[in-house]
Coordinates of C-alpha atoms in Angstrom, one line a residue:
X148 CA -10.2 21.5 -217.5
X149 CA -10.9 18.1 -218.3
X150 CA -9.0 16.6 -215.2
X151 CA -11.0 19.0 -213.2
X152 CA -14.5 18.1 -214.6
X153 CA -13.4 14.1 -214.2
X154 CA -12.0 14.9 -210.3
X155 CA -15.5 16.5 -209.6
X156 CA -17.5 13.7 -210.9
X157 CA -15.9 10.8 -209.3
X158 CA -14.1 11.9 -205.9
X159 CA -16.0 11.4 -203.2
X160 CA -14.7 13.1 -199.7
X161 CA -12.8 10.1 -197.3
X162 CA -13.0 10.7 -193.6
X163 CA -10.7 8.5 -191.1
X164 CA -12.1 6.7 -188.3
X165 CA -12.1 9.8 -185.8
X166 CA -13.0 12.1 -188.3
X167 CA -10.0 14.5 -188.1
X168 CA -8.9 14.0 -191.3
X169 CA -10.6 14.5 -194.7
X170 CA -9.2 13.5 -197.7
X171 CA -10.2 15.1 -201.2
X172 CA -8.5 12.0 -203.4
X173 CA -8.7 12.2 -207.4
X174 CA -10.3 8.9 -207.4
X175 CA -10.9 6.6 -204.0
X176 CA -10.9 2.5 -204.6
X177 CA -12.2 -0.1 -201.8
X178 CA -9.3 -2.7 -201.9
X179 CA -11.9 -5.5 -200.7
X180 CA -12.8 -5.2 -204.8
X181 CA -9.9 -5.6 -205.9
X182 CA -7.3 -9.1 -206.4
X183 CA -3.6 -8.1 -207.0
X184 CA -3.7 -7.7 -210.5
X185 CA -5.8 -4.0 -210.3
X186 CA -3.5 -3.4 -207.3
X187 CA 0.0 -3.9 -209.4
X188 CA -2.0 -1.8 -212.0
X189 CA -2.6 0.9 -209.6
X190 CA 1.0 0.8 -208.0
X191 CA 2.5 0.5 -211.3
X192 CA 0.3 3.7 -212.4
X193 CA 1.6 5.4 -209.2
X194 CA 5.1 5.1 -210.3
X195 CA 4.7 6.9 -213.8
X196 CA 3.3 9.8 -211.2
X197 CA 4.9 10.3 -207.9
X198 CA 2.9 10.7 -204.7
X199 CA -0.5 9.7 -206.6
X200 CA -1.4 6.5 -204.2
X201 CA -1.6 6.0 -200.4
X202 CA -3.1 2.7 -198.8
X203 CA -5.5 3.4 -195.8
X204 CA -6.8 0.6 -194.8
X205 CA -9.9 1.2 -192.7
X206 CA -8.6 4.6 -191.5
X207 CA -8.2 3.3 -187.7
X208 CA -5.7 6.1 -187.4
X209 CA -5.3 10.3 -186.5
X210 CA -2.4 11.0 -188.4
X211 CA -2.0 12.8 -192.0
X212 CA -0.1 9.8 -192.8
X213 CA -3.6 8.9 -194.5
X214 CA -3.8 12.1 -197.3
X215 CA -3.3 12.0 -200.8
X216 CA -4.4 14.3 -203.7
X217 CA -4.2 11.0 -206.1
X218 CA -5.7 7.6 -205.8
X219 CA -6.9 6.9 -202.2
X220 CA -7.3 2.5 -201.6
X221 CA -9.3 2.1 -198.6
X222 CA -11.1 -1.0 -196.5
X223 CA -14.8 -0.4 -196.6
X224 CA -16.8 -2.2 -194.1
X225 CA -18.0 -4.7 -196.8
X226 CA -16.9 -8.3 -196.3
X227 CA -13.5 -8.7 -197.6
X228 CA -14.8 -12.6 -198.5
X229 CA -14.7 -16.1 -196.9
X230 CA -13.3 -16.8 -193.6
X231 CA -11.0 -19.2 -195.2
X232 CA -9.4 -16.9 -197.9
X233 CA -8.6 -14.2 -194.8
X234 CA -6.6 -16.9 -193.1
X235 CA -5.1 -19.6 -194.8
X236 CA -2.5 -22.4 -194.8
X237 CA 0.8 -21.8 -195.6
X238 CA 2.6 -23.7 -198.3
X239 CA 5.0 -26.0 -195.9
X240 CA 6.5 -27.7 -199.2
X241 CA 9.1 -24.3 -200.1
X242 CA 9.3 -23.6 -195.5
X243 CA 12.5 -24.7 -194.6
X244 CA 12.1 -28.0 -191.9
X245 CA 13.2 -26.1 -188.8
X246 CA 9.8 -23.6 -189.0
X247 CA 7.8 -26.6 -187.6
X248 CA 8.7 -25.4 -184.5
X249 CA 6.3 -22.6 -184.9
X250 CA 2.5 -22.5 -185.3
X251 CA 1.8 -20.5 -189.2
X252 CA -0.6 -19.2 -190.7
X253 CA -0.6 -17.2 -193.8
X254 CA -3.2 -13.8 -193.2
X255 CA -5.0 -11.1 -196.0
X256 CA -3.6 -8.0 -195.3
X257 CA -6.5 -6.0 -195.9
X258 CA -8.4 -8.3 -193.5
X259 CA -9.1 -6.2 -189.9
X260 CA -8.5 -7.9 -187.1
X261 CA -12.4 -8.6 -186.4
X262 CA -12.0 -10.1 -189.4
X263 CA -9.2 -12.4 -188.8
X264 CA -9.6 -13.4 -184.7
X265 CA -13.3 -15.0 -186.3
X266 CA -11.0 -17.1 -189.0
X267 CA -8.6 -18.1 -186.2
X268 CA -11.4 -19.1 -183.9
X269 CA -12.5 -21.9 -186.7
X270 CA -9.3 -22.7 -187.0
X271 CA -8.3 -23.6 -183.3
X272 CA -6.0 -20.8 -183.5
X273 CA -5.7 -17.5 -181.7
X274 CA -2.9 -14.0 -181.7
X275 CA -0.3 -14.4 -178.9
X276 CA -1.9 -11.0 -177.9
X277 CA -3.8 -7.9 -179.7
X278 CA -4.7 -4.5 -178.7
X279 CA -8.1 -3.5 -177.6
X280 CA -9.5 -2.0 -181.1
X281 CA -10.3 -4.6 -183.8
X282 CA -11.2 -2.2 -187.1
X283 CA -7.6 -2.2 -187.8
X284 CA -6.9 -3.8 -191.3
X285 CA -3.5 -6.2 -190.3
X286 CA -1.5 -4.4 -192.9
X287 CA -2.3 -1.6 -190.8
X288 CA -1.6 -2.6 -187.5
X289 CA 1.6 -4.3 -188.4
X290 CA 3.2 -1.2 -190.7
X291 CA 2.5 1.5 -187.4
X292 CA 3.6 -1.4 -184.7
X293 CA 0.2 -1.8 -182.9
X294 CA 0.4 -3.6 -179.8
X295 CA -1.3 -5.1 -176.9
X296 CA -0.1 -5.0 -173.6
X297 CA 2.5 -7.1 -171.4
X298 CA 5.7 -6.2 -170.3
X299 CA 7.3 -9.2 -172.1
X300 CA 5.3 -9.5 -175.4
X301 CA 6.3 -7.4 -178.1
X302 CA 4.2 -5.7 -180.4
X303 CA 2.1 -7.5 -183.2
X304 CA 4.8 -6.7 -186.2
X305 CA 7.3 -9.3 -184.2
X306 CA 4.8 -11.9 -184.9
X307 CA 5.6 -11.9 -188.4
X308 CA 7.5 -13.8 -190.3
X309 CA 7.3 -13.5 -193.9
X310 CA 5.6 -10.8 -196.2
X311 CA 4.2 -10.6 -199.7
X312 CA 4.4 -7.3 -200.9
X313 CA 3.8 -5.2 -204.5
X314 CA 6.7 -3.0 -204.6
X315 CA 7.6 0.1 -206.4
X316 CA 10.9 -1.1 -207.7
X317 CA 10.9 -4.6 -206.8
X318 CA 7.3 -5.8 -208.0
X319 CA 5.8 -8.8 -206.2
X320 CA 7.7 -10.0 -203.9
X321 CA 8.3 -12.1 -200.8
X322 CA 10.5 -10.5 -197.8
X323 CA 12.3 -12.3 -195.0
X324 CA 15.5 -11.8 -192.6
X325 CA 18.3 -13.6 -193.7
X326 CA 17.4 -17.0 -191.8
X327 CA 13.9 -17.5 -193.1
X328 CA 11.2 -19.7 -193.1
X329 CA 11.4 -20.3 -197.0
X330 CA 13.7 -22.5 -199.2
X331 CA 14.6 -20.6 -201.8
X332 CA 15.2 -23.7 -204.2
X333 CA 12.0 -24.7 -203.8
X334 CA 10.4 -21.1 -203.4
X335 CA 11.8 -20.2 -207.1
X336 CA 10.8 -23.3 -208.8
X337 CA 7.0 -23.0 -207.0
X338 CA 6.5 -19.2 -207.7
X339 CA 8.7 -18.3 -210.6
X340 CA 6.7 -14.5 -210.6
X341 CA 7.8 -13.6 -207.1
X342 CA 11.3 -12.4 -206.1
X343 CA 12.1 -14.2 -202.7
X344 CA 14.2 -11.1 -200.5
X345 CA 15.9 -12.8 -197.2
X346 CA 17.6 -9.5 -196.1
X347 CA 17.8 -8.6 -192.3
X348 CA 18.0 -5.0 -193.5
X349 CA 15.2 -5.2 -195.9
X350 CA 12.7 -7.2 -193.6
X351 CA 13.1 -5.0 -189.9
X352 CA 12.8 -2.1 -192.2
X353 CA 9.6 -3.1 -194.2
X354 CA 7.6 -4.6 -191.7
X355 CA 7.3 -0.7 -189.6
X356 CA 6.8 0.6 -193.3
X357 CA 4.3 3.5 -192.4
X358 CA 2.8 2.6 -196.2
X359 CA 5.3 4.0 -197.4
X360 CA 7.3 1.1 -199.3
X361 CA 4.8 -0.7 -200.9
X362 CA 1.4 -2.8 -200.7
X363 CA 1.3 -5.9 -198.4
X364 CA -0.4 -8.6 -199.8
X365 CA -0.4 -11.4 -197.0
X366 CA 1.6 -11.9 -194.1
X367 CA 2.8 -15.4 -192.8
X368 CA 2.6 -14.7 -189.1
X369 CA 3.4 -16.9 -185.7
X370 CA 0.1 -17.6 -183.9
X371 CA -1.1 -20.0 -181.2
X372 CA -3.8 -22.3 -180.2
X373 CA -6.8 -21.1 -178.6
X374 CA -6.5 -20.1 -175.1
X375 CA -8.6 -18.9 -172.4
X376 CA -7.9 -15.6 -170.4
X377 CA -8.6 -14.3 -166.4
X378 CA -9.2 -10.6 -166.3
X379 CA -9.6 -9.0 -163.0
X380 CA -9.8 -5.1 -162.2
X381 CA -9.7 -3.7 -158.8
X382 CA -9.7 0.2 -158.1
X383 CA -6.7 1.7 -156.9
X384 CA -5.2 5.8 -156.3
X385 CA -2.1 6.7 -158.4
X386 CA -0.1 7.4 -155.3
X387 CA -0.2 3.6 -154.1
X388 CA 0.0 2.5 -157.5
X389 CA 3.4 5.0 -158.1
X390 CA 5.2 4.0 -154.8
X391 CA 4.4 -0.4 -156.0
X392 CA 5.7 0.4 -159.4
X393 CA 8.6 2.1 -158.0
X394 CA 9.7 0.0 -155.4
X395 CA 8.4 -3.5 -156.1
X396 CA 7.5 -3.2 -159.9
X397 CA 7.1 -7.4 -160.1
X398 CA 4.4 -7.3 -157.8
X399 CA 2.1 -5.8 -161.4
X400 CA 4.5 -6.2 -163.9
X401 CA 5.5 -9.8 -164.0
X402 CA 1.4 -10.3 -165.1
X403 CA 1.4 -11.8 -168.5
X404 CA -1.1 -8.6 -169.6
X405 CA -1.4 -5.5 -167.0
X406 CA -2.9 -1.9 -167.9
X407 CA -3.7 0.9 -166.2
X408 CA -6.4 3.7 -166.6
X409 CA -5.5 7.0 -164.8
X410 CA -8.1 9.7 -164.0
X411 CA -5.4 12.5 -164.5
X412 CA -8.0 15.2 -162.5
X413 CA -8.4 15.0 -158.5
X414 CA -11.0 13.5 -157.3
X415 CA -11.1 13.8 -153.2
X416 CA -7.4 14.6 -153.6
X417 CA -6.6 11.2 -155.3
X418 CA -5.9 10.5 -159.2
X419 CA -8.2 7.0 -159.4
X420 CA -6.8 4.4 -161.3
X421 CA -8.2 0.9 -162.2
X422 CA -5.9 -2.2 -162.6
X423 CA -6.2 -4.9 -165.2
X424 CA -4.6 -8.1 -165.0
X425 CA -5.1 -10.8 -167.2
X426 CA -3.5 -14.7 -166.8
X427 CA -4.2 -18.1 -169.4
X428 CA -6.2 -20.2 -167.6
X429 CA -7.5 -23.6 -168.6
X430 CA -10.8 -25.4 -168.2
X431 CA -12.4 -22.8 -166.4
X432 CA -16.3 -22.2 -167.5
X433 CA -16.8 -18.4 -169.0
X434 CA -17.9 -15.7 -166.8
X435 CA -20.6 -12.6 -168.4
X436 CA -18.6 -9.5 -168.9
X437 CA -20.3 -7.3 -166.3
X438 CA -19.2 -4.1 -168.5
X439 CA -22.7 -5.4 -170.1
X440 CA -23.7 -4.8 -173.4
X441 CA -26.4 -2.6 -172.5
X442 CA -24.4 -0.2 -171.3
X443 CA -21.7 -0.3 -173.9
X444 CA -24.5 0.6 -176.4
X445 CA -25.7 3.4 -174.0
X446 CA -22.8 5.3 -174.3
X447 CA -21.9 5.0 -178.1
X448 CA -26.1 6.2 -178.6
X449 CA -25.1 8.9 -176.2
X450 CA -21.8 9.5 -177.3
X451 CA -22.5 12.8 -179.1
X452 CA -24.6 14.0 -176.3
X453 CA -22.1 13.2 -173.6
X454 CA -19.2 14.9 -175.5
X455 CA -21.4 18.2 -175.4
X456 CA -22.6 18.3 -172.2
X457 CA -18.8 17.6 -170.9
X458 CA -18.0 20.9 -173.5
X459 CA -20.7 23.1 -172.3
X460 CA -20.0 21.9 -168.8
X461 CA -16.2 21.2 -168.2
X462 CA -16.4 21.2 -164.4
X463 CA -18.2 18.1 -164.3
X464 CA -14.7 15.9 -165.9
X465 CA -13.3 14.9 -163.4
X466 CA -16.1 13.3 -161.7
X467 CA -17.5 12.0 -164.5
X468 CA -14.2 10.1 -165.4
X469 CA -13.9 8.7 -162.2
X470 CA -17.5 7.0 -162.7
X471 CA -16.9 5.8 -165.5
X472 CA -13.4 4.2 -164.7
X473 CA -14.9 2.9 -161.1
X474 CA -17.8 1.0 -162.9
X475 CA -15.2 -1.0 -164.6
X476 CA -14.3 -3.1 -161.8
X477 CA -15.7 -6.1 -161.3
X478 CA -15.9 -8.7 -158.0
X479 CA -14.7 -11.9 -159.6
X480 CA -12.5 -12.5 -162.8
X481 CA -14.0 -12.3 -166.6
X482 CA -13.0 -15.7 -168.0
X483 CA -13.4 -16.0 -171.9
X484 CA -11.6 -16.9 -175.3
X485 CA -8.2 -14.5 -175.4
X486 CA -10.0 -12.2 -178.3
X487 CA -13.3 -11.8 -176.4
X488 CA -11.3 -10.2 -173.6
X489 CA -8.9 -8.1 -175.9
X490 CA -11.9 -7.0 -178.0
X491 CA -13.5 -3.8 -176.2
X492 CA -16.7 -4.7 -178.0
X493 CA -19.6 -1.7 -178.8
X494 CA -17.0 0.6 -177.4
X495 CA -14.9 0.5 -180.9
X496 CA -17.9 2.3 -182.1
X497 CA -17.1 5.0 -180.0
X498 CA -15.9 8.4 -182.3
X499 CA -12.8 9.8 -181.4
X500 CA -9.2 11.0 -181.5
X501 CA -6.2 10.5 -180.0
X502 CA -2.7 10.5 -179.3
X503 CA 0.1 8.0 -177.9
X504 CA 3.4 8.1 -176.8
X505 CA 5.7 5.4 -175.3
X506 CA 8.3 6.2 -172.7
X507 CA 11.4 4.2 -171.3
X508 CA 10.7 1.7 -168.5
X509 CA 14.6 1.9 -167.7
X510 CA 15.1 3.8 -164.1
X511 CA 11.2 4.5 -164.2
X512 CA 11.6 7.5 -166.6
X513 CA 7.7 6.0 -167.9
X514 CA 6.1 7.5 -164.0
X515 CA 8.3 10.8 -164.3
X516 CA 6.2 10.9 -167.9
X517 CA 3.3 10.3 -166.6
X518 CA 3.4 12.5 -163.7
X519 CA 4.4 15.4 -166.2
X520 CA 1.5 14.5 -168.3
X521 CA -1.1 14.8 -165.5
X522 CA 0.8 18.3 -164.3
X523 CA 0.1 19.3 -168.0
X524 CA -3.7 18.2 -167.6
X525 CA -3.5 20.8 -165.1
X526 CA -2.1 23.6 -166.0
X527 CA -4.0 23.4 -169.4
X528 CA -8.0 23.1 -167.4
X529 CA -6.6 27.0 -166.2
X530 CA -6.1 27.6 -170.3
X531 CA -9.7 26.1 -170.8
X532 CA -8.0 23.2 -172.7
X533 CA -9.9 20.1 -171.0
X534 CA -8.9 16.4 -171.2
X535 CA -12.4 14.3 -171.3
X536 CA -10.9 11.1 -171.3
X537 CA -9.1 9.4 -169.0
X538 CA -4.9 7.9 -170.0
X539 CA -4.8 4.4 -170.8
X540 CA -1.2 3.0 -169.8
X541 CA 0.0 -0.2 -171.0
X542 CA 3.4 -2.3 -171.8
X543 CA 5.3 -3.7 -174.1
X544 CA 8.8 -5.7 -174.8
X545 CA 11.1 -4.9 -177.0
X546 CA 11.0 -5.0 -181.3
X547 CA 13.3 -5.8 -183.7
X548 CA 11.4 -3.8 -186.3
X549 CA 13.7 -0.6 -187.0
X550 CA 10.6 2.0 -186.5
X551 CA 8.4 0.4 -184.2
X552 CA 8.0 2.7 -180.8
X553 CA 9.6 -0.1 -179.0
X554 CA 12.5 -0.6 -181.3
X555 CA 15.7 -1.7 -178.9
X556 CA 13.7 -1.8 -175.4
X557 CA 10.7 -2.7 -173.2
X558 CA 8.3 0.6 -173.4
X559 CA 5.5 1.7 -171.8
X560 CA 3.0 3.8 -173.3
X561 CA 0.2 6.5 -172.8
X562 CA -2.5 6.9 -174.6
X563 CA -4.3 9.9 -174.6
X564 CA -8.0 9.6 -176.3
X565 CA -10.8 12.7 -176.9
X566 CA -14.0 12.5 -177.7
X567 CA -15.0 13.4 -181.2
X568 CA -15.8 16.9 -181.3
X569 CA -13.5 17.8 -178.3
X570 CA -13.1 21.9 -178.3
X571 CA -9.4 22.4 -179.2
X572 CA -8.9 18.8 -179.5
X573 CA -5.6 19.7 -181.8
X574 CA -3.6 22.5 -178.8
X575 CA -4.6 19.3 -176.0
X576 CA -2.9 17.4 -177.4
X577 CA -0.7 19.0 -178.8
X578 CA 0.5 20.4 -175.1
X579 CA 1.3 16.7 -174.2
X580 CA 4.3 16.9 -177.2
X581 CA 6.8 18.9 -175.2
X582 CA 6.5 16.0 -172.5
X583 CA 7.2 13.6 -175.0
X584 CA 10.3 15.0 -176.2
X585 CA 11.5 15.9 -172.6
X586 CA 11.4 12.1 -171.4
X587 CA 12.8 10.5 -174.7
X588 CA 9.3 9.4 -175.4
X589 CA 8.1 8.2 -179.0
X590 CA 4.9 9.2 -180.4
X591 CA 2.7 5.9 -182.5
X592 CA 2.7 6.3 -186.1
X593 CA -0.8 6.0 -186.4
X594 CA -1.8 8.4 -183.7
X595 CA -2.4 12.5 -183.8
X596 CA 1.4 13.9 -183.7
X597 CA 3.5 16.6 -185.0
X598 CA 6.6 15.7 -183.5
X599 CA 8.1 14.5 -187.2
X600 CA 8.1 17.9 -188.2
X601 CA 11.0 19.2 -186.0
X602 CA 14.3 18.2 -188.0
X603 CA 16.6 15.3 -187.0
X604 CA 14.0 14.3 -184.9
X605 CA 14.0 10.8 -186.2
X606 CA 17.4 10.0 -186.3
X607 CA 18.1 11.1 -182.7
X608 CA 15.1 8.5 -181.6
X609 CA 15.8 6.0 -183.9
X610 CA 19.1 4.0 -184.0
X611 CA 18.4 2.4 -187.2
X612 CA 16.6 5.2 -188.9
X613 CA 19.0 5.8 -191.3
X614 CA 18.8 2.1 -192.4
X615 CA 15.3 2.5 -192.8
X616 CA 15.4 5.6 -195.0
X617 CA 18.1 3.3 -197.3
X618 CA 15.8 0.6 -197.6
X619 CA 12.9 3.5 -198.8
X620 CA 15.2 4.5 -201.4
X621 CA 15.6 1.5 -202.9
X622 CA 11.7 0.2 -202.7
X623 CA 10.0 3.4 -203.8
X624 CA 12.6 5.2 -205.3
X625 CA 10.0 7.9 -207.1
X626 CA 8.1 8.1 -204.1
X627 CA 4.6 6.6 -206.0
X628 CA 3.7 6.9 -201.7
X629 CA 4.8 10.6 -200.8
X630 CA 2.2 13.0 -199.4
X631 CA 2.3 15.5 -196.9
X632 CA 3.4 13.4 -194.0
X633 CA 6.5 12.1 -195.9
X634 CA 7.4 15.5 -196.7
X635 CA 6.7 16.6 -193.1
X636 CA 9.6 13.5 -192.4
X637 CA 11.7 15.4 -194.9
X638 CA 11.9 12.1 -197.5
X639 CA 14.2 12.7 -200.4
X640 CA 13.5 10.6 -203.2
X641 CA 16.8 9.9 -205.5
X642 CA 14.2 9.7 -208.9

């Protein structure tokens, strides 16, 4: 009775970002409040009883990897502090001497990506490459794999090369491959407190962790200085697009950043796409975006407005998206700093939901995946299931991490978005799932999916999944992190 009258006066009701999950926690904490001591306090309460703690960060995901019953720690939108406490020097007296071949910096975990391009920007510095949302926390975006796109950069995780992390079973401590950055010698006698971990095993496992292993702290990450970017977009139809990628796949490919966004609905029996390529470039002078930000703020206002006339009035998709994708090209390149042309700006604002998968590039299994995709667009407008969004493609090299998406080869994925609101928003995309399995397709952690429900699913499309689920064990061996997405994974915890 007493728990109950105590749950009703302090929980407050947690949404994520696109508002398809709500969480009714016990108690909810914003970790921009807190310093590691209350953390450790609320991990080591966690421990005493299971499955009482999840770590969401700012929410920037659509998966029930974000629910709990017990203590929810979230990233409000409140300044996590000083510019020079969210990225900071890293303590070269315990690195070993070699690591001065590489640019480091040490980064807050709980720090988005907003956050932490502004801190690199005073610093000189800049991310070898990001994705196009910046609300991410880093802890976040590294633990589900988040990438950028370019057919030989991997995603952000492989960046990293040292974390500080609160642990379950191993307290605070600092995690590495076998060859690390850090001197243990000298580590030990500088931070007697923190247990210094230089395990292959341990490290490729916990840097995909799905918050499930413990609390990252700070990551030591590779960075670069600042650089200046080219973007150019040109309008093209999916068949041309198709028959280059097929027979002379260089020709787009071999561009340090490419994406595509499809129309997947005819439009004068053509699916429109719209090309981006982006090159470093030196001393050229910065161009104004001509995606203007009038216009971005235009259709955030309008967002909810938009969403229901495309609801009340499916018809009109397909046109609409092929506006709104042709307006995107521009007549001369976009020349900026590398994070002003990652960042999509006032269109992060924009509510919604969505779902990715990545597919093989090997023997162009990726276009057979996409073509199915767009025959499922199809067949579901006949159900009265409409897509209101167009597919945003990208591509990405290889990861060493053991569950990112592009664990063991290059990838390329599909994101599917809706607008908030979308009428059977959960059977659209869920009708895209089938594809995924079909073409050996992997669905992002931190997008909407089911797929982890079907058994032995993970194991057949990870290699070292069972590695992964060792290295669980033995960090959170009570499962102070289980909810009802590590029971959907089918977890066992030996305590």
């Amino acid at each position: 009775m007493f728990r109950t009258v105590v749950h009703f006066l302090h929980a407050k009701k947690w949404q994520n970002w696109g508002g398809n999950i709500t969480v009714n926690p016990f108690r909810r904490k914003d970790t921009s409040q807190l310093d590691n001591l209350a953390l450790a306090a609320a991990l080591k309460a966690a421990t005493q009883q299971p499955g009482t703690l999840k770590i969401v960060g700012s929410g920037h995901s659509f998966s029930n990897i974000l629910e709990t019953k017990g203590l929810l720690l979230y990233r409000s939108k409140r300044s996590i502090g000083a510019m020079d406490s969210i990225v900071q020097e890293v303590d070269k007296t315990v690195l070993k001497s070699a690591t001065n071949d590489e640019l480091l910096i040490q980064i807050t975990g709980q720090a988005t990506l907003g956050e932490i391009n502004k801190a690199l920007k005073e610093k000189g510095l800049a991310f070898k490459n990001l994705g196009s949302a910046i609300l991410q926390t880093y802890a976040g975006a590294i633990s589900t794999s988040t990438h950028g796109t370019g057919r030989n950069i991997p995603p952000l995780c492989d960046d990293v090369r040292s974390m500080l992390m609160l642990s379950p079973e191993w307290g605070m401590c600092r995690i590495e491959p076998q060859a690390g950055i850090t001197e243990r010698m000298k580590f030990e006698k500088a931070y007697p407190g923190i247990e210094l971990i230089q395990d292959d095993k341990v490290f490729y496992a916990t840097l995909v962790s799905l918050g499930c292993m413990g609390i990252i702290l700070e990551y030591i990450t590779c960075v670069r200085p600042r650089y200046k970017l080219a973007e150019t977009r040109s309008f093209i139809t999916w068949s041309k697009l198709k028959k280059e990628l097929r027979e002379t796949p260089g020709k787009h490919l071999s561009c340090r950043h490419f994406d595509i966004i499809i129309n997947p609905y005819r439009v004068n029996g053509e699916y429109s796409c719209v090309i981006t390529n982006r090159e470093i470039v030196s001393n050229e002078t910065h161009n104004t975006k001509a995606f203007g930000k009038f216009f971005q703020w235009l259709v955030v206002v309008l967002q909810f407005l938009i969403g229901r006339f495309l609801r009340y009035f499916p018809f009109v998709i397909p046109r609409f998206i092929h506006l709104s994708i042709k307006s995107l090209v521009r007549s001369k390149p976009y020349i900026d700093e590398s994070n002003e042309i990652f960042d999509i700006d006032l269109i992060n604002k924009l509510r919604a939901v969505s779902a990715e998968y990545v597919f093989p590039l090997k023997d162009n299994n990726y276009l057979d995946a996409i073509e199915a995709l767009i025959e499922t667009v199809s067949l579901n407008s006949k159900k009265k299931l409409h897509q209101n969004s167009p597919f945003g493609i990208r591509f990405v090299a290889s990861s060493k991490a053991y569950l990112s998406m592009m664990h063991g080869e290059a990838m390329c994925s599909v994101e599917i978005p809706l607008l908030a609101n979308t009428k059977h928003w959960e059977a659209v995309l869920g009708s895209y799932e089938s594809i995924c399995m079909e073409y050996g397709g992997r669905p992002h952690w931190g997008q909407y999916h089911t797929l982890t429900s079907i058994p032995g699913w993970a194991t057949k499309s990870y290699s070292k999944y069972a590695d992964w689920l060792e290295v669980l064990y033995q960090s959170d061996p009570k499962g102070a992190f289980r909810n009802r997405f590590t029971k959907r994974m089918g977890f066992k915890y030996p305590k």
